[in-house]
CSV table of C-alpha atoms in Angstrom, one decimal:
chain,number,residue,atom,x,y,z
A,1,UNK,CA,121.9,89.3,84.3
A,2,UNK,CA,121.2,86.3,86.0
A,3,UNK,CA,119.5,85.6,88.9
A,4,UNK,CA,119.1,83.3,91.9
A,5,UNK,CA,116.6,83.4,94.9
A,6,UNK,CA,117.9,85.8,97.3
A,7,UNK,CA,118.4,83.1,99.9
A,8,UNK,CA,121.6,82.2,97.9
A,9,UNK,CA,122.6,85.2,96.7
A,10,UNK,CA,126.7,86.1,97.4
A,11,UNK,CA,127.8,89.0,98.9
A,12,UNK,CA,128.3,90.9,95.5
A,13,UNK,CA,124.4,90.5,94.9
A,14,UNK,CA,122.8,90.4,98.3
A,15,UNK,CA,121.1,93.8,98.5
A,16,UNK,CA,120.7,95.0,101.9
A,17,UNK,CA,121.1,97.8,103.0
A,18,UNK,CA,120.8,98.7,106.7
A,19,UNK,CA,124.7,99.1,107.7
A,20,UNK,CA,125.6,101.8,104.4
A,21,UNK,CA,123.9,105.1,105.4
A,22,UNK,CA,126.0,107.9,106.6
A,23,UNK,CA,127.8,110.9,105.5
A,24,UNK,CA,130.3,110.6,103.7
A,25,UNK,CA,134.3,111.5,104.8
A,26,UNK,CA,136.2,114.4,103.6
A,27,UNK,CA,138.8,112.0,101.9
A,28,UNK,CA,140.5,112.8,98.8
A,29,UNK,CA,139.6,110.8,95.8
A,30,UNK,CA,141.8,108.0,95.0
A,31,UNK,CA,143.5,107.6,92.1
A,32,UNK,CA,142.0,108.2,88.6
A,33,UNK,CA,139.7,110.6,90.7
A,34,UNK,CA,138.9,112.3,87.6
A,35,UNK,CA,135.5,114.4,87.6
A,36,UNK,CA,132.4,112.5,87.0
A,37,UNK,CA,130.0,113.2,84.2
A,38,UNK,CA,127.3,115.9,84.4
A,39,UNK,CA,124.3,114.5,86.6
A,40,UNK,CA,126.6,111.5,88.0
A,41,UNK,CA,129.2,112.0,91.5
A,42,UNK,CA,132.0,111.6,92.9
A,43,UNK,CA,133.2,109.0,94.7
A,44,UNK,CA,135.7,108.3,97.0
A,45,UNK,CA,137.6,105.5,98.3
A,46,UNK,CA,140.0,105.4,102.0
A,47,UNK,CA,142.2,102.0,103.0
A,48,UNK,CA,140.6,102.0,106.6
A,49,UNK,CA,142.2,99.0,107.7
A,50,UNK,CA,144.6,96.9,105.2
A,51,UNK,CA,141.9,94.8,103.8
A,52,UNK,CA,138.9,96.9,104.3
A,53,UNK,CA,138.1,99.4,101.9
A,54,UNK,CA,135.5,102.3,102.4
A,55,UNK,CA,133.4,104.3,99.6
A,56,UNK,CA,131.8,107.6,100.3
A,57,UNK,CA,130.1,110.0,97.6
A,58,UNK,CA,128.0,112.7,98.2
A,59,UNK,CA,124.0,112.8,97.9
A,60,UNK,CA,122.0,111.7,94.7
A,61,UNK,CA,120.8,114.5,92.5
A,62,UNK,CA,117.2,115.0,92.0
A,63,UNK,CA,116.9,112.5,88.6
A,64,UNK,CA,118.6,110.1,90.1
A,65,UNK,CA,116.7,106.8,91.4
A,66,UNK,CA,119.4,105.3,93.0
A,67,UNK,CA,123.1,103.9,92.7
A,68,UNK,CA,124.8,100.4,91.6
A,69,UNK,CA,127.8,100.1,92.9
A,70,UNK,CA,130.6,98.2,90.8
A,71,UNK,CA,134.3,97.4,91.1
A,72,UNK,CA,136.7,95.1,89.6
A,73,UNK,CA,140.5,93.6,90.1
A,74,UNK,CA,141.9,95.1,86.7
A,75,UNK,CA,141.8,98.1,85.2
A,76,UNK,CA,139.2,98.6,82.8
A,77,UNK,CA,137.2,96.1,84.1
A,78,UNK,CA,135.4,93.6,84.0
A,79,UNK,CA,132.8,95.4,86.5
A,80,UNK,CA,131.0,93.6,89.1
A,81,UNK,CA,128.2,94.9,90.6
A,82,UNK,CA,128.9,94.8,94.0
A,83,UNK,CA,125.4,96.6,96.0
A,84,UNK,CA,122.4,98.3,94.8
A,85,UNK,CA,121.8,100.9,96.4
A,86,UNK,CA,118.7,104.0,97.2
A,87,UNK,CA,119.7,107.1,96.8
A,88,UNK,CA,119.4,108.2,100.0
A,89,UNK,CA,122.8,105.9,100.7
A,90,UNK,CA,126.3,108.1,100.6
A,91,UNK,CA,128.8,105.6,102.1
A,92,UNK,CA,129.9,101.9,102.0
A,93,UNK,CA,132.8,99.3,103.2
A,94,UNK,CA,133.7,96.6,101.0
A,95,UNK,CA,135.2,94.3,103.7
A,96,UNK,CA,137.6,91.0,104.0
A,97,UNK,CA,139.4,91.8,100.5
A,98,UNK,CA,142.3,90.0,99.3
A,99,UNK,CA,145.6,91.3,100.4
A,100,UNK,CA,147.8,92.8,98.2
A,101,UNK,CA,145.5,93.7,95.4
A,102,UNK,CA,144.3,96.3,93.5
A,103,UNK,CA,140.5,97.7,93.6
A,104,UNK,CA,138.8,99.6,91.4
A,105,UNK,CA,135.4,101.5,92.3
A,106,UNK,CA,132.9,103.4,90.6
A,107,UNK,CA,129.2,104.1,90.9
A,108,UNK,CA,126.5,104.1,88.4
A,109,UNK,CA,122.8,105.9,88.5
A,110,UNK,CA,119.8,103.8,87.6
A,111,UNK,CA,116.5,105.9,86.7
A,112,UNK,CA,113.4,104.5,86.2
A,113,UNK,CA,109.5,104.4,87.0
A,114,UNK,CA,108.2,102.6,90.1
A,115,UNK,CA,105.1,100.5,91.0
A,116,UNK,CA,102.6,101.7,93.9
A,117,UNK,CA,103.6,99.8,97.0
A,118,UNK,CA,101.7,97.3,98.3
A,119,UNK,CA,101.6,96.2,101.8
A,120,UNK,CA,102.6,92.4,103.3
A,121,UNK,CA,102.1,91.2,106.6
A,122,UNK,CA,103.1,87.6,106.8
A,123,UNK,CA,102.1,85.0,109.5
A,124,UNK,CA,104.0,84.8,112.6
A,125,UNK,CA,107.0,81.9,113.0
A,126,UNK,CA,108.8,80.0,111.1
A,127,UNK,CA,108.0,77.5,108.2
A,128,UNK,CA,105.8,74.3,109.4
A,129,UNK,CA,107.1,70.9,108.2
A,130,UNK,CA,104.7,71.4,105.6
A,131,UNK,CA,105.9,74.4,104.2
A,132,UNK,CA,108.8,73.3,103.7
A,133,UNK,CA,107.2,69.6,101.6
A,134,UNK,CA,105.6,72.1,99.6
A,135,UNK,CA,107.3,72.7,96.1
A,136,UNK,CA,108.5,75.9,95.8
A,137,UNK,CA,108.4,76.9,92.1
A,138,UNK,CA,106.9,79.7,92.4
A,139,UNK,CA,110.4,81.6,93.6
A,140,UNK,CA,111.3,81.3,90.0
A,141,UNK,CA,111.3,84.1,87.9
A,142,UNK,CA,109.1,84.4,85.0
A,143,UNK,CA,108.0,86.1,82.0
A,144,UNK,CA,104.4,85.9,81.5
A,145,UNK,CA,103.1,86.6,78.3
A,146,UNK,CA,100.0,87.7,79.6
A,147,UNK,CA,101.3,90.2,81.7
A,148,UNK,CA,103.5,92.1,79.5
A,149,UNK,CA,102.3,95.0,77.6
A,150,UNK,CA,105.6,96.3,76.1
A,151,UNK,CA,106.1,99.6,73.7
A,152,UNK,CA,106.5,101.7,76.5
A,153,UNK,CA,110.5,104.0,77.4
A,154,UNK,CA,111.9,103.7,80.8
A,155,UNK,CA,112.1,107.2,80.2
A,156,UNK,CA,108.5,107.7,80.0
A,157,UNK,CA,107.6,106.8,83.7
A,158,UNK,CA,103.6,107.3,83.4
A,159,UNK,CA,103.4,104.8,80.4
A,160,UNK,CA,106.2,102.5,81.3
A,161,UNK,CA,105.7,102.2,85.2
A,162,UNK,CA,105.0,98.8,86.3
A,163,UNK,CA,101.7,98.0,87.5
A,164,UNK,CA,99.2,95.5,88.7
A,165,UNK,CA,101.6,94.4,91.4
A,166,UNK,CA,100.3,91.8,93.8
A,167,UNK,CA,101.9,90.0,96.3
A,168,UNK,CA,100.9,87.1,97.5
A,169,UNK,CA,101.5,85.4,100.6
A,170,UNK,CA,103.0,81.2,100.4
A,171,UNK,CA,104.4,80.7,104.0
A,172,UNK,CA,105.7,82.4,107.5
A,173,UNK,CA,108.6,83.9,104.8
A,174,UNK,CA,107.7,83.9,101.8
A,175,UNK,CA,105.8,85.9,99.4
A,176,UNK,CA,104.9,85.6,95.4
A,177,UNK,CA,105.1,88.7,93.6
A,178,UNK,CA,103.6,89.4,89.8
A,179,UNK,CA,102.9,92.4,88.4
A,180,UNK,CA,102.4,94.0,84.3
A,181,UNK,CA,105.7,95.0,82.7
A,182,UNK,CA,104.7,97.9,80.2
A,183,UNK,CA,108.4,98.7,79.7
A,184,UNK,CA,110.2,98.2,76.5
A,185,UNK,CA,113.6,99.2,77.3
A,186,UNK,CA,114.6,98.3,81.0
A,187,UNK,CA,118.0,96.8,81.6
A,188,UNK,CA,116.2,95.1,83.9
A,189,UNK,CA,113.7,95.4,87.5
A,190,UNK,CA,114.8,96.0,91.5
A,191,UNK,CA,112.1,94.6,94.1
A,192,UNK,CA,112.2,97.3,96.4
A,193,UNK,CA,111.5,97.2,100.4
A,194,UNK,CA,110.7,99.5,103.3
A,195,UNK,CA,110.6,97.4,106.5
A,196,UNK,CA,108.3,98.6,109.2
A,197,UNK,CA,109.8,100.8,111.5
A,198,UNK,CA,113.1,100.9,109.8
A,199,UNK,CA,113.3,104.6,108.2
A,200,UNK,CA,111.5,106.4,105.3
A,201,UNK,CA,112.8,105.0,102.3
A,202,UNK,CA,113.0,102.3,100.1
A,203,UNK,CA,115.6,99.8,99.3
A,204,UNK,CA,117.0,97.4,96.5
A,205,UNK,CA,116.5,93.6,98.0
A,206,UNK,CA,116.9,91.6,94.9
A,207,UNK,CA,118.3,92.0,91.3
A,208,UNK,CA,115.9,90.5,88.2
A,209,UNK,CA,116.5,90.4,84.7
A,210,UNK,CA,114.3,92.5,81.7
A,211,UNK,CA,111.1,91.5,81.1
A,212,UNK,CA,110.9,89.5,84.4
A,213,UNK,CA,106.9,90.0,86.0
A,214,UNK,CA,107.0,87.0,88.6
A,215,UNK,CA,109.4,86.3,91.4
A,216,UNK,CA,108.6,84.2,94.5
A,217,UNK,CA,111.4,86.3,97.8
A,218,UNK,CA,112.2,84.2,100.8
A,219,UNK,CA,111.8,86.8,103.7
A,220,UNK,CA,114.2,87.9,106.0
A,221,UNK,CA,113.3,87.9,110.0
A,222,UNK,CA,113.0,91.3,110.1
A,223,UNK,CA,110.8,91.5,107.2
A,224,UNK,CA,107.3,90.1,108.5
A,225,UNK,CA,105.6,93.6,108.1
A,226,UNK,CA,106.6,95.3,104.8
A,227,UNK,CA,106.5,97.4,102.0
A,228,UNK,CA,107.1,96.1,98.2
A,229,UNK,CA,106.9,97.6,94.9
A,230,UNK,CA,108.9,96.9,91.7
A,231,UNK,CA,111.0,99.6,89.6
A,232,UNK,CA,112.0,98.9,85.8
A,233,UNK,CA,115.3,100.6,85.5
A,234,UNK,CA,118.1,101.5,82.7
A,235,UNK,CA,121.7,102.3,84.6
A,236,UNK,CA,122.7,106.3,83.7
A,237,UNK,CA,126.3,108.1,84.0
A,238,UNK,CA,128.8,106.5,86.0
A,239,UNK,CA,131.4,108.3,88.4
A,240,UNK,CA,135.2,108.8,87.9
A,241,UNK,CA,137.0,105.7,88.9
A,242,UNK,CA,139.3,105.3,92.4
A,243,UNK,CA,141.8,102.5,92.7
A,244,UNK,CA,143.1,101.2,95.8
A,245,UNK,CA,145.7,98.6,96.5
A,246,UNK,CA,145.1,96.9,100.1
A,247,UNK,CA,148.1,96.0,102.4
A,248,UNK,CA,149.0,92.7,104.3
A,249,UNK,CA,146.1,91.5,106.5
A,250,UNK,CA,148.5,90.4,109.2
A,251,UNK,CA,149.2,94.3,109.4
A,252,UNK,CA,147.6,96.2,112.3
């Protein structure tokens, strides 16, 4: 997996999740709606408008940490992951596609242990002229050796579940996080984020690769008071697979 700052992240990667809670629709599933394995769901797609397609599945079992959403242009594959998502989220619209072309959908668990939270308030404005001279490695991510005390399953959340997080603050909008990775399998980590105000649970907010224990986040606006913590995670059973072709945008 690679990864960017999630200032430049596109669409495919850029993990929020505000707009994709709801229930989901009593649509069939599309085609190759087969069932899904034992612990994974269902999903299903609907053409809503001719290049908007909308996903819907029903509510994450209880061993489920949440849901990567993945689709691709040929069947098969190769999958794209296309959101990360809590599991709390049941629907989504993939929006704008390319006309005249097939979609295919399905939906992946990821399980895995969780840091404690920690709490960020960050100065009120915007970055000063100074913040902005100021190098900015630090939003880099990075494998300190010092920090990483491997041997430990994903699968075996008290041993393996990062810890040590600390997050600290560089400017009005951003903030430096490090923290111990004591995981020897993860397919990788999700920073995780509860804004103030905004609902109970957490969401993804940015995608890092394994063995990953710094990462510098540029803030959103609506992010000055938050909560953080960091998951190592391995990606479980995946859902049947719907396909969809869209129309001809010029059709209303």
């Amino acid at each position: 997996m690679n990864h960017v700052p999630r200032a430049a992240l596109p669409f495919a990667l850029v993990l929020a999740v505000a707009s994709c809670s709801g229930s989901p629709p009593d649509d069939d599933p599309g085609r190759g709606g087969a069932s899904s394995p034992a612990g994974a769901t269902t999903l299903r797609a609907t053409l809503t408008t001719p290049t908007d397609i909308d996903l819907a599945w029903s509510a994450a079992p209880a061993e489920v940490d949440g849901w990567v959403l993945e689709f691709a242009t040929e069947e098969g594959g190769p999958w794209t992951p296309l959101q990360y998502l809590p599991p709390e989220v049941t629907t989504f619209r993939h929006p704008d596609l390319m006309p005249r072309t097939p979609f295919h959908y399905r939906l992946r668990a990821f399980t895995g242990p969780a840091s404690e939270p920690v709490e960020v308030a960050l100065p009120e404005g915007e970055l000063t002229p100074e913040d902005e001279d100021t190098g900015h490695a630090w939003l880099a991510p990075v494998t300190r050796e010092d920090a990483t005390v491997p041997g430990h399953p994903v699968a075996a959340p008290d041993e393996a579940r990062p810890t040590d997080l600390e997050a600290a603050v560089k400017h009005a909008n951003g903030i430096h996080f490090t923290w111990t990775d004591r995981s020897e399998n993860e397919e990788g980590f999700l920073l995780e984020s509860r804004v103030e105000g905004d609902g109970t649970f957490y969401g993804p907010i940015a995608l890092l690769d394994p063995d990953v224990n710094s990462y510098g986040l540029i803030t959103l606006p609506e992010e000055k008071h938050a909560s953080y913590r960091i998951r190592a995670f391995t990606h479980g059973n995946a859902s049947n697979t719907v396909t969809l072709t869209t129309g001809d945008e010029d059709a209303a």
